[in-house]
Amino acid sequence: MKIGVMGGTFHKGHLKLAECALKQYELDEIWFMPNGIPPHKSNPTIEEMTKHRVAMVRLAIKGYEHFVFQPYEVENTEVS
Protein backbone atom coordinates (compact mmCIF):
# COMPACT_ATOMS: atom_id res chain seq x y z
CA MET A 1 0.00 0.00 0.00
CA LYS A 2 1.32 3.45 -0.95
CA ILE A 3 0.48 6.20 1.56
CA GLY A 4 1.09 9.93 1.46
CA VAL A 5 1.15 11.99 4.65
CA MET A 6 -0.09 15.57 4.92
CA GLY A 7 0.91 17.28 8.15
CA GLY A 8 0.65 20.83 9.36
CA THR A 9 -1.93 23.32 10.55
CA PHE A 10 -3.91 23.04 7.31
CA HIS A 11 -5.77 25.24 4.89
CA LYS A 12 -7.84 24.60 1.77
CA GLY A 13 -4.73 24.36 -0.40
CA HIS A 14 -3.76 21.13 1.32
CA LEU A 15 -6.80 19.38 -0.22
CA LYS A 16 -5.78 20.33 -3.75
CA LEU A 17 -2.19 19.31 -3.05
CA ALA A 18 -3.37 15.96 -1.68
CA GLU A 19 -5.56 15.33 -4.74
CA CYS A 20 -2.61 16.03 -7.05
CA ALA A 21 -0.23 13.83 -5.02
CA LEU A 22 -2.76 10.99 -4.96
CA LYS A 23 -2.89 10.93 -8.75
CA GLN A 24 0.72 11.83 -9.58
CA TYR A 25 2.30 9.28 -7.24
CA GLU A 26 -0.47 6.69 -7.65
CA LEU A 27 -1.09 6.55 -3.90
CA ASP A 28 -3.69 4.39 -2.23
CA GLU A 29 -4.36 6.82 0.61
CA ILE A 30 -3.44 10.24 1.92
CA TRP A 31 -3.24 10.48 5.69
CA PHE A 32 -4.06 13.88 7.19
CA MET A 33 -2.17 14.44 10.45
CA PRO A 34 -2.83 17.92 11.85
CA ASN A 35 -0.30 19.35 14.31
CA GLY A 36 -1.33 19.09 17.92
CA ILE A 37 1.20 21.61 19.21
CA PRO A 38 2.68 23.49 16.23
CA PRO A 39 6.30 24.59 16.75
CA HIS A 40 5.62 28.07 15.34
CA LYS A 41 2.69 28.93 17.60
CA SER A 42 2.69 29.67 21.31
CA ASN A 43 -0.81 30.47 22.33
CA PRO A 44 -2.49 29.73 25.67
CA THR A 45 -5.58 28.55 23.77
CA ILE A 46 -3.66 26.10 21.55
CA GLU A 47 -5.63 23.11 22.91
CA GLU A 48 -8.93 24.69 21.89
CA MET A 49 -7.47 25.69 18.51
CA THR A 50 -6.35 22.10 17.98
CA LYS A 51 -9.89 20.82 18.63
CA HIS A 52 -11.21 23.20 15.99
CA ARG A 53 -8.46 22.24 13.53
CA VAL A 54 -9.28 18.53 14.00
CA ALA A 55 -12.98 19.19 13.39
CA MET A 56 -12.21 21.26 10.27
CA VAL A 57 -9.86 18.63 8.83
CA ARG A 58 -12.37 15.84 9.45
CA LEU A 59 -15.09 17.89 7.77
CA ALA A 60 -12.84 18.91 4.86
CA ILE A 61 -11.84 15.34 3.96
CA LYS A 62 -15.30 13.86 4.45
CA GLY A 63 -16.42 12.36 1.17
CA TYR A 64 -12.89 11.81 -0.16
CA GLU A 65 -12.61 8.05 -0.45
CA HIS A 66 -8.80 7.95 -0.21
CA PHE A 67 -8.31 10.59 2.49
CA VAL A 68 -7.90 9.36 6.07
CA PHE A 69 -7.67 11.32 9.32
CA GLN A 70 -4.80 10.16 11.56
CA PRO A 71 -4.82 11.55 15.13
CA TYR A 72 -1.20 10.69 16.03
CA GLU A 73 0.08 14.29 16.24
CA VAL A 74 -2.96 15.69 18.04
CA GLU A 75 -2.79 12.91 20.63
CA ASN A 76 0.93 13.53 21.20
CA THR A 77 1.75 15.90 24.09
CA GLU A 78 5.07 17.07 22.60
CA VAL A 79 5.64 19.83 20.03
CA SER A 80 4.89 18.45 16.57
JSON list of N, CA and C in Angstrom, two decimals:
[
{"chain": "A", "resi": 1, "resn": "MET", "atom": "N", "xyz": [0.84, -1.17, 0.00]},
{"chain": "A", "resi": 1, "resn": "MET", "atom": "CA", "xyz": [0.00, 0.00, 0.00]},
{"chain": "A", "resi": 1, "resn": "MET", "atom": "C", "xyz": [0.90, 1.25, 0.00]},
{"chain": "A", "resi": 2, "resn": "LYS", "atom": "N", "xyz": [0.57, 2.20, -0.86]},
{"chain": "A", "resi": 2, "resn": "LYS", "atom": "CA", "xyz": [1.32, 3.45, -0.95]},
{"chain": "A", "resi": 2, "resn": "LYS", "atom": "C", "xyz": [0.52, 4.57, -0.27]},
{"chain": "A", "resi": 3, "resn": "ILE", "atom": "N", "xyz": [1.16, 5.19, 0.74]},
{"chain": "A", "resi": 3, "resn": "ILE", "atom": "CA", "xyz": [0.48, 6.20, 1.56]},
{"chain": "A", "resi": 3, "resn": "ILE", "atom": "C", "xyz": [1.25, 7.51, 1.52]},
{"chain": "A", "resi": 4, "resn": "GLY", "atom": "N", "xyz": [0.53, 8.60, 1.34]},
{"chain": "A", "resi": 4, "resn": "GLY", "atom": "CA", "xyz": [1.09, 9.93, 1.46]},
{"chain": "A", "resi": 4, "resn": "GLY", "atom": "C", "xyz": [0.65, 10.52, 2.78]},
{"chain": "A", "resi": 5, "resn": "VAL", "atom": "N", "xyz": [1.48, 11.38, 3.36]},
{"chain": "A", "resi": 5, "resn": "VAL", "atom": "CA", "xyz": [1.15, 11.99, 4.65]},
{"chain": "A", "resi": 5, "resn": "VAL", "atom": "C", "xyz": [1.14, 13.51, 4.50]},
{"chain": "A", "resi": 6, "resn": "MET", "atom": "N", "xyz": [0.05, 14.12, 4.92]},
{"chain": "A", "resi": 6, "resn": "MET", "atom": "CA", "xyz": [-0.09, 15.57, 4.92]},
{"chain": "A", "resi": 6, "resn": "MET", "atom": "C", "xyz": [-0.13, 16.01, 6.38]},
{"chain": "A", "resi": 7, "resn": "GLY", "atom": "N", "xyz": [0.87, 16.76, 6.79]},
{"chain": "A", "resi": 7, "resn": "GLY", "atom": "CA", "xyz": [0.91, 17.28, 8.15]},
{"chain": "A", "resi": 7, "resn": "GLY", "atom": "C", "xyz": [0.90, 18.79, 8.13]},
{"chain": "A", "resi": 8, "resn": "GLY", "atom": "N", "xyz": [0.62, 19.38, 9.26]},
{"chain": "A", "resi": 8, "resn": "GLY", "atom": "CA", "xyz": [0.65, 20.83, 9.36]},
{"chain": "A", "resi": 8, "resn": "GLY", "atom": "C", "xyz": [-0.57, 21.37, 10.09]},
{"chain": "A", "resi": 9, "resn": "THR", "atom": "N", "xyz": [-0.79, 22.68, 9.91]},
{"chain": "A", "resi": 9, "resn": "THR", "atom": "CA", "xyz": [-1.93, 23.32, 10.55]},
{"chain": "A", "resi": 9, "resn": "THR", "atom": "C", "xyz": [-3.11, 23.43, 9.60]},
{"chain": "A", "resi": 10, "resn": "PHE", "atom": "N", "xyz": [-2.90, 23.20, 8.35]},
{"chain": "A", "resi": 10, "resn": "PHE", "atom": "CA", "xyz": [-3.91, 23.04, 7.31]},
{"chain": "A", "resi": 10, "resn": "PHE", "atom": "C", "xyz": [-4.68, 24.28, 6.86]},
{"chain": "A", "resi": 11, "resn": "HIS", "atom": "N", "xyz": [-4.91, 24.28, 5.57]},
{"chain": "A", "resi": 11, "resn": "HIS", "atom": "CA", "xyz": [-5.77, 25.24, 4.89]},
{"chain": "A", "resi": 11, "resn": "HIS", "atom": "C", "xyz": [-6.31, 24.56, 3.65]},
{"chain": "A", "resi": 12, "resn": "LYS", "atom": "N", "xyz": [-7.18, 25.22, 2.93]},
{"chain": "A", "resi": 12, "resn": "LYS", "atom": "CA", "xyz": [-7.84, 24.60, 1.77]},
{"chain": "A", "resi": 12, "resn": "LYS", "atom": "C", "xyz": [-6.86, 24.12, 0.71]},
{"chain": "A", "resi": 13, "resn": "GLY", "atom": "N", "xyz": [-5.73, 24.76, 0.60]},
{"chain": "A", "resi": 13, "resn": "GLY", "atom": "CA", "xyz": [-4.73, 24.36, -0.40]},
{"chain": "A", "resi": 13, "resn": "GLY", "atom": "C", "xyz": [-4.21, 22.95, -0.20]},
{"chain": "A", "resi": 14, "resn": "HIS", "atom": "N", "xyz": [-4.24, 22.48, 1.04]},
{"chain": "A", "resi": 14, "resn": "HIS", "atom": "CA", "xyz": [-3.76, 21.13, 1.32]},
{"chain": "A", "resi": 14, "resn": "HIS", "atom": "C", "xyz": [-4.63, 20.08, 0.62]},
{"chain": "A", "resi": 15, "resn": "LEU", "atom": "N", "xyz": [-5.92, 20.34, 0.47]},
{"chain": "A", "resi": 15, "resn": "LEU", "atom": "CA", "xyz": [-6.80, 19.38, -0.22]},
{"chain": "A", "resi": 15, "resn": "LEU", "atom": "C", "xyz": [-6.41, 19.24, -1.68]},
{"chain": "A", "resi": 16, "resn": "LYS", "atom": "N", "xyz": [-6.17, 20.36, -2.33]},
{"chain": "A", "resi": 16, "resn": "LYS", "atom": "CA", "xyz": [-5.78, 20.33, -3.75]},
{"chain": "A", "resi": 16, "resn": "LYS", "atom": "C", "xyz": [-4.44, 19.63, -3.91]},
{"chain": "A", "resi": 17, "resn": "LEU", "atom": "N", "xyz": [-3.50, 19.95, -3.02]},
{"chain": "A", "resi": 17, "resn": "LEU", "atom": "CA", "xyz": [-2.19, 19.31, -3.05]},
{"chain": "A", "resi": 17, "resn": "LEU", "atom": "C", "xyz": [-2.32, 17.80, -2.87]},
{"chain": "A", "resi": 18, "resn": "ALA", "atom": "N", "xyz": [-3.17, 17.39, -1.94]},
{"chain": "A", "resi": 18, "resn": "ALA", "atom": "CA", "xyz": [-3.37, 15.96, -1.68]},
{"chain": "A", "resi": 18, "resn": "ALA", "atom": "C", "xyz": [-3.99, 15.26, -2.90]},
{"chain": "A", "resi": 19, "resn": "GLU", "atom": "N", "xyz": [-4.95, 15.91, -3.54]},
{"chain": "A", "resi": 19, "resn": "GLU", "atom": "CA", "xyz": [-5.56, 15.33, -4.74]},
{"chain": "A", "resi": 19, "resn": "GLU", "atom": "C", "xyz": [-4.51, 15.13, -5.83]},
{"chain": "A", "resi": 20, "resn": "CYS", "atom": "N", "xyz": [-3.66, 16.12, -6.02]},
{"chain": "A", "resi": 20, "resn": "CYS", "atom": "CA", "xyz": [-2.61, 16.03, -7.05]},
{"chain": "A", "resi": 20, "resn": "CYS", "atom": "C", "xyz": [-1.62, 14.92, -6.71]},
{"chain": "A", "resi": 21, "resn": "ALA", "atom": "N", "xyz": [-1.19, 14.86, -5.44]},
{"chain": "A", "resi": 21, "resn": "ALA", "atom": "CA", "xyz": [-0.23, 13.83, -5.02]},
{"chain": "A", "resi": 21, "resn": "ALA", "atom": "C", "xyz": [-0.81, 12.44, -5.17]},
{"chain": "A", "resi": 22, "resn": "LEU", "atom": "N", "xyz": [-2.09, 12.28, -4.84]},
{"chain": "A", "resi": 22, "resn": "LEU", "atom": "CA", "xyz": [-2.76, 10.99, -4.96]},
{"chain": "A", "resi": 22, "resn": "LEU", "atom": "C", "xyz": [-2.65, 10.45, -6.38]},
{"chain": "A", "resi": 23, "resn": "LYS", "atom": "N", "xyz": [-2.93, 11.33, -7.34]},
{"chain": "A", "resi": 23, "resn": "LYS", "atom": "CA", "xyz": [-2.89, 10.93, -8.75]},
{"chain": "A", "resi": 23, "resn": "LYS", "atom": "C", "xyz": [-1.46, 10.79, -9.26]},
{"chain": "A", "resi": 24, "resn": "GLN", "atom": "N", "xyz": [-0.63, 11.82, -9.01]},
{"chain": "A", "resi": 24, "resn": "GLN", "atom": "CA", "xyz": [0.72, 11.83, -9.58]},
{"chain": "A", "resi": 24, "resn": "GLN", "atom": "C", "xyz": [1.57, 10.67, -9.08]},
{"chain": "A", "resi": 25, "resn": "TYR", "atom": "N", "xyz": [1.46, 10.35, -7.81]},
{"chain": "A", "resi": 25, "resn": "TYR", "atom": "CA", "xyz": [2.30, 9.28, -7.24]},
{"chain": "A", "resi": 25, "resn": "TYR", "atom": "C", "xyz": [1.57, 7.96, -7.12]},
{"chain": "A", "resi": 26, "resn": "GLU", "atom": "N", "xyz": [0.34, 7.91, -7.65]},
{"chain": "A", "resi": 26, "resn": "GLU", "atom": "CA", "xyz": [-0.47, 6.69, -7.65]},
{"chain": "A", "resi": 26, "resn": "GLU", "atom": "C", "xyz": [-0.57, 6.10, -6.24]},
{"chain": "A", "resi": 27, "resn": "LEU", "atom": "N", "xyz": [-0.97, 6.96, -5.30]},
{"chain": "A", "resi": 27, "resn": "LEU", "atom": "CA", "xyz": [-1.09, 6.55, -3.90]},
{"chain": "A", "resi": 27, "resn": "LEU", "atom": "C", "xyz": [-2.43, 5.88, -3.65]},
{"chain": "A", "resi": 28, "resn": "ASP", "atom": "N", "xyz": [-2.45, 5.04, -2.63]},
{"chain": "A", "resi": 28, "resn": "ASP", "atom": "CA", "xyz": [-3.69, 4.39, -2.23]},
{"chain": "A", "resi": 28, "resn": "ASP", "atom": "C", "xyz": [-4.47, 5.26, -1.25]},
{"chain": "A", "resi": 29, "resn": "GLU", "atom": "N", "xyz": [-3.73, 5.97, -0.39]},
{"chain": "A", "resi": 29, "resn": "GLU", "atom": "CA", "xyz": [-4.36, 6.82, 0.61]},
{"chain": "A", "resi": 29, "resn": "GLU", "atom": "C", "xyz": [-3.48, 8.03, 0.88]},
{"chain": "A", "resi": 30, "resn": "ILE", "atom": "N", "xyz": [-4.13, 9.09, 1.36]},
{"chain": "A", "resi": 30, "resn": "ILE", "atom": "CA", "xyz": [-3.44, 10.24, 1.92]},
{"chain": "A", "resi": 30, "resn": "ILE", "atom": "C", "xyz": [-3.88, 10.33, 3.37]},
{"chain": "A", "resi": 31, "resn": "TRP", "atom": "N", "xyz": [-2.94, 10.33, 4.28]},
{"chain": "A", "resi": 31, "resn": "TRP", "atom": "CA", "xyz": [-3.24, 10.48, 5.69]},
{"chain": "A", "resi": 31, "resn": "TRP", "atom": "C", "xyz": [-3.08, 11.94, 6.08]},
{"chain": "A", "resi": 32, "resn": "PHE", "atom": "N", "xyz": [-4.09, 12.51, 6.70]},
{"chain": "A", "resi": 32, "resn": "PHE", "atom": "CA", "xyz": [-4.06, 13.88, 7.19]},
{"chain": "A", "resi": 32, "resn": "PHE", "atom": "C", "xyz": [-3.76, 13.84, 8.68]},
{"chain": "A", "resi": 33, "resn": "MET", "atom": "N", "xyz": [-2.63, 14.44, 9.06]},
{"chain": "A", "resi": 33, "resn": "MET", "atom": "CA", "xyz": [-2.17, 14.44, 10.45]},
{"chain": "A", "resi": 33, "resn": "MET", "atom": "C", "xyz": [-1.94, 15.87, 10.92]},
{"chain": "A", "resi": 34, "resn": "PRO", "atom": "N", "xyz": [-3.00, 16.54, 11.40]},
{"chain": "A", "resi": 34, "resn": "PRO", "atom": "CA", "xyz": [-2.83, 17.92, 11.85]},
{"chain": "A", "resi": 34, "resn": "PRO", "atom": "C", "xyz": [-1.92, 18.01, 13.08]},
{"chain": "A", "resi": 35, "resn": "ASN", "atom": "N", "xyz": [-1.15, 19.10, 13.15]},
{"chain": "A", "resi": 35, "resn": "ASN", "atom": "CA", "xyz": [-0.30, 19.35, 14.31]},
{"chain": "A", "resi": 35, "resn": "ASN", "atom": "C", "xyz": [-1.15, 19.48, 15.56]},
{"chain": "A", "resi": 36, "resn": "GLY", "atom": "N", "xyz": [-0.68, 18.89, 16.63]},
{"chain": "A", "resi": 36, "resn": "GLY", "atom": "CA", "xyz": [-1.33, 19.09, 17.92]},
{"chain": "A", "resi": 36, "resn": "GLY", "atom": "C", "xyz": [-0.79, 20.36, 18.56]},
{"chain": "A", "resi": 37, "resn": "ILE", "atom": "N", "xyz": [0.54, 20.43, 18.65]},
{"chain": "A", "resi": 37, "resn": "ILE", "atom": "CA", "xyz": [1.20, 21.61, 19.21]},
{"chain": "A", "resi": 37, "resn": "ILE", "atom": "C", "xyz": [2.20, 22.08, 18.15]},
{"chain": "A", "resi": 38, "resn": "PRO", "atom": "N", "xyz": [1.79, 23.01, 17.29]},
{"chain": "A", "resi": 38, "resn": "PRO", "atom": "CA", "xyz": [2.68, 23.49, 16.23]},
{"chain": "A", "resi": 38, "resn": "PRO", "atom": "C", "xyz": [3.91, 24.19, 16.80]},
{"chain": "A", "resi": 39, "resn": "PRO", "atom": "N", "xyz": [5.08, 23.98, 16.22]},
{"chain": "A", "resi": 39, "resn": "PRO", "atom": "CA", "xyz": [6.30, 24.59, 16.75]},
{"chain": "A", "resi": 39, "resn": "PRO", "atom": "C", "xyz": [6.34, 26.11, 16.56]},
{"chain": "A", "resi": 40, "resn": "HIS", "atom": "N", "xyz": [5.58, 26.64, 15.64]},
{"chain": "A", "resi": 40, "resn": "HIS", "atom": "CA", "xyz": [5.62, 28.07, 15.34]},
{"chain": "A", "resi": 40, "resn": "HIS", "atom": "C", "xyz": [4.51, 28.87, 16.02]},
{"chain": "A", "resi": 41, "resn": "LYS", "atom": "N", "xyz": [3.77, 28.23, 16.90]},
{"chain": "A", "resi": 41, "resn": "LYS", "atom": "CA", "xyz": [2.69, 28.93, 17.60]},
{"chain": "A", "resi": 41, "resn": "LYS", "atom": "C", "xyz": [2.82, 28.71, 19.11]},
{"chain": "A", "resi": 42, "resn": "SER", "atom": "N", "xyz": [2.70, 29.78, 19.85]},
{"chain": "A", "resi": 42, "resn": "SER", "atom": "CA", "xyz": [2.69, 29.67, 21.31]},
{"chain": "A", "resi": 42, "resn": "SER", "atom": "C", "xyz": [1.51, 30.49, 21.80]},
{"chain": "A", "resi": 43, "resn": "ASN", "atom": "N", "xyz": [0.43, 29.81, 21.98]},
{"chain": "A", "resi": 43, "resn": "ASN", "atom": "CA", "xyz": [-0.81, 30.47, 22.33]},
{"chain": "A", "resi": 43, "resn": "ASN", "atom": "C", "xyz": [-1.43, 29.72, 23.50]},
{"chain": "A", "resi": 44, "resn": "PRO", "atom": "N", "xyz": [-1.89, 30.43, 24.52]},
{"chain": "A", "resi": 44, "resn": "PRO", "atom": "CA", "xyz": [-2.49, 29.73, 25.67]},
{"chain": "A", "resi": 44, "resn": "PRO", "atom": "C", "xyz": [-3.76, 28.96, 25.31]},
{"chain": "A", "resi": 45, "resn": "THR", "atom": "N", "xyz": [-4.36, 29.25, 24.17]},
{"chain": "A", "resi": 45, "resn": "THR", "atom": "CA", "xyz": [-5.58, 28.55, 23.77]},
{"chain": "A", "resi": 45, "resn": "THR", "atom": "C", "xyz": [-5.30, 27.50, 22.70]},
{"chain": "A", "resi": 46, "resn": "ILE", "atom": "N", "xyz": [-4.05, 27.04, 22.62]},
{"chain": "A", "resi": 46, "resn": "ILE", "atom": "CA", "xyz": [-3.66, 26.10, 21.55]},
{"chain": "A", "resi": 46, "resn": "ILE", "atom": "C", "xyz": [-4.48, 24.81, 21.60]},
{"chain": "A", "resi": 47, "resn": "GLU", "atom": "N", "xyz": [-4.83, 24.35, 22.79]},
{"chain": "A", "resi": 47, "resn": "GLU", "atom": "CA", "xyz": [-5.63, 23.11, 22.91]},
{"chain": "A", "resi": 47, "resn": "GLU", "atom": "C", "xyz": [-7.00, 23.29, 22.25]},
{"chain": "A", "resi": 48, "resn": "GLU", "atom": "N", "xyz": [-7.63, 24.42, 22.50]},
{"chain": "A", "resi": 48, "resn": "GLU", "atom": "CA", "xyz": [-8.93, 24.69, 21.89]},
{"chain": "A", "resi": 48, "resn": "GLU", "atom": "C", "xyz": [-8.79, 24.86, 20.37]},
{"chain": "A", "resi": 49, "resn": "MET", "atom": "N", "xyz": [-7.72, 25.52, 19.94]},
{"chain": "A", "resi": 49, "resn": "MET", "atom": "CA", "xyz": [-7.47, 25.69, 18.51]},
{"chain": "A", "resi": 49, "resn": "MET", "atom": "C", "xyz": [-7.27, 24.34, 17.83]},
{"chain": "A", "resi": 50, "resn": "THR", "atom": "N", "xyz": [-6.59, 23.43, 18.52]},
{"chain": "A", "resi": 50, "resn": "THR", "atom": "CA", "xyz": [-6.35, 22.10, 17.98]},
{"chain": "A", "resi": 50, "resn": "THR", "atom": "C", "xyz": [-7.67, 21.35, 17.79]},
{"chain": "A", "resi": 51, "resn": "LYS", "atom": "N", "xyz": [-8.58, 21.47, 18.75]},
{"chain": "A", "resi": 51, "resn": "LYS", "atom": "CA", "xyz": [-9.89, 20.82, 18.63]},
{"chain": "A", "resi": 51, "resn": "LYS", "atom": "C", "xyz": [-10.63, 21.33, 17.39]},
{"chain": "A", "resi": 52, "resn": "HIS", "atom": "N", "xyz": [-10.56, 22.63, 17.17]},
{"chain": "A", "resi": 52, "resn": "HIS", "atom": "CA", "xyz": [-11.21, 23.20, 15.99]},
{"chain": "A", "resi": 52, "resn": "HIS", "atom": "C", "xyz": [-10.54, 22.73, 14.70]},
{"chain": "A", "resi": 53, "resn": "ARG", "atom": "N", "xyz": [-9.21, 22.68, 14.71]},
{"chain": "A", "resi": 53, "resn": "ARG", "atom": "CA", "xyz": [-8.46, 22.24, 13.53]},
{"chain": "A", "resi": 53, "resn": "ARG", "atom": "C", "xyz": [-8.82, 20.79, 13.19]},
{"chain": "A", "resi": 54, "resn": "VAL", "atom": "N", "xyz": [-8.91, 19.94, 14.21]},
{"chain": "A", "resi": 54, "resn": "VAL", "atom": "CA", "xyz": [-9.28, 18.53, 14.00]},
{"chain": "A", "resi": 54, "resn": "VAL", "atom": "C", "xyz": [-10.67, 18.46, 13.37]},
{"chain": "A", "resi": 55, "resn": "ALA", "atom": "N", "xyz": [-11.61, 19.20, 13.92]},
{"chain": "A", "resi": 55, "resn": "ALA", "atom": "CA", "xyz": [-12.98, 19.19, 13.39]},
{"chain": "A", "resi": 55, "resn": "ALA", "atom": "C", "xyz": [-13.00, 19.67, 11.94]},
{"chain": "A", "resi": 56, "resn": "MET", "atom": "N", "xyz": [-12.24, 20.72, 11.64]},
{"chain": "A", "resi": 56, "resn": "MET", "atom": "CA", "xyz": [-12.21, 21.26, 10.27]},
{"chain": "A", "resi": 56, "resn": "MET", "atom": "C", "xyz": [-11.59, 20.27, 9.29]},
{"chain": "A", "resi": 57, "resn": "VAL", "atom": "N", "xyz": [-10.50, 19.60, 9.71]},
{"chain": "A", "resi": 57, "resn": "VAL", "atom": "CA", "xyz": [-9.86, 18.63, 8.83]},
{"chain": "A", "resi": 57, "resn": "VAL", "atom": "C", "xyz": [-10.80, 17.46, 8.57]},
{"chain": "A", "resi": 58, "resn": "ARG", "atom": "N", "xyz": [-11.41, 16.95, 9.61]},
{"chain": "A", "resi": 58, "resn": "ARG", "atom": "CA", "xyz": [-12.37, 15.84, 9.45]},
{"chain": "A", "resi": 58, "resn": "ARG", "atom": "C", "xyz": [-13.49, 16.22, 8.48]},
{"chain": "A", "resi": 59, "resn": "LEU", "atom": "N", "xyz": [-14.02, 17.42, 8.64]},
{"chain": "A", "resi": 59, "resn": "LEU", "atom": "CA", "xyz": [-15.09, 17.89, 7.77]},
{"chain": "A", "resi": 59, "resn": "LEU", "atom": "C", "xyz": [-14.59, 18.08, 6.34]},
{"chain": "A", "resi": 60, "resn": "ALA", "atom": "N", "xyz": [-13.39, 18.63, 6.18]},
{"chain": "A", "resi": 60, "resn": "ALA", "atom": "CA", "xyz": [-12.84, 18.91, 4.86]},
{"chain": "A", "resi": 60, "resn": "ALA", "atom": "C", "xyz": [-12.59, 17.64, 4.04]},
{"chain": "A", "resi": 61, "resn": "ILE", "atom": "N", "xyz": [-12.17, 16.56, 4.71]},
{"chain": "A", "resi": 61, "resn": "ILE", "atom": "CA", "xyz": [-11.84, 15.34, 3.96]},
{"chain": "A", "resi": 61, "resn": "ILE", "atom": "C", "xyz": [-13.02, 14.37, 3.85]},
{"chain": "A", "resi": 62, "resn": "LYS", "atom": "N", "xyz": [-14.11, 14.71, 4.53]},
{"chain": "A", "resi": 62, "resn": "LYS", "atom": "CA", "xyz": [-15.30, 13.86, 4.45]},
{"chain": "A", "resi": 62, "resn": "LYS", "atom": "C", "xyz": [-15.74, 13.75, 2.99]},
{"chain": "A", "resi": 63, "resn": "GLY", "atom": "N", "xyz": [-15.99, 12.55, 2.54]},
{"chain": "A", "resi": 63, "resn": "GLY", "atom": "CA", "xyz": [-16.42, 12.36, 1.17]},
{"chain": "A", "resi": 63, "resn": "GLY", "atom": "C", "xyz": [-15.29, 12.02, 0.21]},
{"chain": "A", "resi": 64, "resn": "TYR", "atom": "N", "xyz": [-14.04, 12.20, 0.66]},
{"chain": "A", "resi": 64, "resn": "TYR", "atom": "CA", "xyz": [-12.89, 11.81, -0.16]},
{"chain": "A", "resi": 64, "resn": "TYR", "atom": "C", "xyz": [-12.54, 10.37, 0.20]},
{"chain": "A", "resi": 65, "resn": "GLU", "atom": "N", "xyz": [-12.78, 9.48, -0.70]},
{"chain": "A", "resi": 65, "resn": "GLU", "atom": "CA", "xyz": [-12.61, 8.05, -0.45]},
{"chain": "A", "resi": 65, "resn": "GLU", "atom": "C", "xyz": [-11.20, 7.67, 0.03]},
{"chain": "A", "resi": 66, "resn": "HIS", "atom": "N", "xyz": [-10.18, 8.34, -0.49]},
{"chain": "A", "resi": 66, "resn": "HIS", "atom": "CA", "xyz": [-8.80, 7.95, -0.21]},
{"chain": "A", "resi": 66, "resn": "HIS", "atom": "C", "xyz": [-8.12, 8.83, 0.83]},
{"chain": "A", "resi": 67, "resn": "PHE", "atom": "N", "xyz": [-8.87, 9.73, 1.46]},
{"chain": "A", "resi": 67, "resn": "PHE", "atom": "CA", "xyz": [-8.31, 10.59, 2.49]},
{"chain": "A", "resi": 67, "resn": "PHE", "atom": "C", "xyz": [-8.69, 10.05, 3.86]},
{"chain": "A", "resi": 68, "resn": "VAL", "atom": "N", "xyz": [-7.70, 9.95, 4.75]},
{"chain": "A", "resi": 68, "resn": "VAL", "atom": "CA", "xyz": [-7.90, 9.36, 6.07]},
{"chain": "A", "resi": 68, "resn": "VAL", "atom": "C", "xyz": [-7.36, 10.31, 7.14]},
{"chain": "A", "resi": 69, "resn": "PHE", "atom": "N", "xyz": [-8.14, 10.53, 8.19]},
{"chain": "A", "resi": 69, "resn": "PHE", "atom": "CA", "xyz": [-7.67, 11.32, 9.32]},
{"chain": "A", "resi": 69, "resn": "PHE", "atom": "C", "xyz": [-6.85, 10.43, 10.24]},
{"chain": "A", "resi": 70, "resn": "GLN", "atom": "N", "xyz": [-5.65, 10.88, 10.62]},
{"chain": "A", "resi": 70, "resn": "GLN", "atom": "CA", "xyz": [-4.80, 10.16, 11.56]},
{"chain": "A", "resi": 70, "resn": "GLN", "atom": "C", "xyz": [-4.53, 11.07, 12.75]},
{"chain": "A", "resi": 71, "resn": "PRO", "atom": "N", "xyz": [-4.92, 10.68, 13.96]},
{"chain": "A", "resi": 71, "resn": "PRO", "atom": "CA", "xyz": [-4.82, 11.55, 15.13]},
{"chain": "A", "resi": 71, "resn": "PRO", "atom": "C", "xyz": [-3.47, 11.52, 15.86]},
{"chain": "A", "resi": 72, "resn": "TYR", "atom": "N", "xyz": [-2.47, 10.87, 15.31]},
{"chain": "A", "resi": 72, "resn": "TYR", "atom": "CA", "xyz": [-1.20, 10.69, 16.03]},
{"chain": "A", "resi": 72, "resn": "TYR", "atom": "C", "xyz": [-0.65, 11.99, 16.60]},
{"chain": "A", "resi": 73, "resn": "GLU", "atom": "N", "xyz": [-0.52, 13.02, 15.78]},
{"chain": "A", "resi": 73, "resn": "GLU", "atom": "CA", "xyz": [0.08, 14.29, 16.24]},
{"chain": "A", "resi": 73, "resn": "GLU", "atom": "C", "xyz": [-0.78, 15.00, 17.27]},
{"chain": "A", "resi": 74, "resn": "VAL", "atom": "N", "xyz": [-2.10, 14.98, 17.09]},
{"chain": "A", "resi": 74, "resn": "VAL", "atom": "CA", "xyz": [-2.96, 15.69, 18.04]},
{"chain": "A", "resi": 74, "resn": "VAL", "atom": "C", "xyz": [-3.07, 14.95, 19.37]},
{"chain": "A", "resi": 75, "resn": "GLU", "atom": "N", "xyz": [-2.78, 13.68, 19.38]},
{"chain": "A", "resi": 75, "resn": "GLU", "atom": "CA", "xyz": [-2.79, 12.91, 20.63]},
{"chain": "A", "resi": 75, "resn": "GLU", "atom": "C", "xyz": [-1.44, 12.97, 21.34]},
{"chain": "A", "resi": 76, "resn": "ASN", "atom": "N", "xyz": [-0.42, 13.42, 20.64]},
{"chain": "A", "resi": 76, "resn": "ASN", "atom": "CA", "xyz": [0.93, 13.53, 21.20]},
{"chain": "A", "resi": 76, "resn": "ASN", "atom": "C", "xyz": [1.00, 14.81, 22.05]},
{"chain": "A", "resi": 77, "resn": "THR", "atom": "N", "xyz": [1.66, 14.74, 23.19]},
{"chain": "A", "resi": 77, "resn": "THR", "atom": "CA", "xyz": [1.75, 15.90, 24.09]},
{"chain": "A", "resi": 77, "resn": "THR", "atom": "C", "xyz": [3.01, 16.74, 23.85]},
{"chain": "A", "resi": 78, "resn": "GLU", "atom": "N", "xyz": [3.85, 16.32, 22.90]},
{"chain": "A", "resi": 78, "resn": "GLU", "atom": "CA", "xyz": [5.07, 17.07, 22.60]},
{"chain": "A", "resi": 78, "resn": "GLU", "atom": "C", "xyz": [4.82, 17.98, 21.39]},
{"chain": "A", "resi": 79, "resn": "VAL", "atom": "N", "xyz": [5.72, 18.95, 21.19]},
{"chain": "A", "resi": 79, "resn": "VAL", "atom": "CA", "xyz": [5.64, 19.83, 20.03]},
{"chain": "A", "resi": 79, "resn": "VAL", "atom": "C", "xyz": [5.77, 18.99, 18.77]},
{"chain": "A", "resi": 80, "resn": "SER", "atom": "N", "xyz": [4.89, 19.23, 17.82]},
{"chain": "A", "resi": 80, "resn": "SER", "atom": "CA", "xyz": [4.89, 18.45, 16.57]},
{"chain": "A", "resi": 80, "resn": "SER", "atom": "C", "xyz": [6.10, 18.82, 15.72]}
]
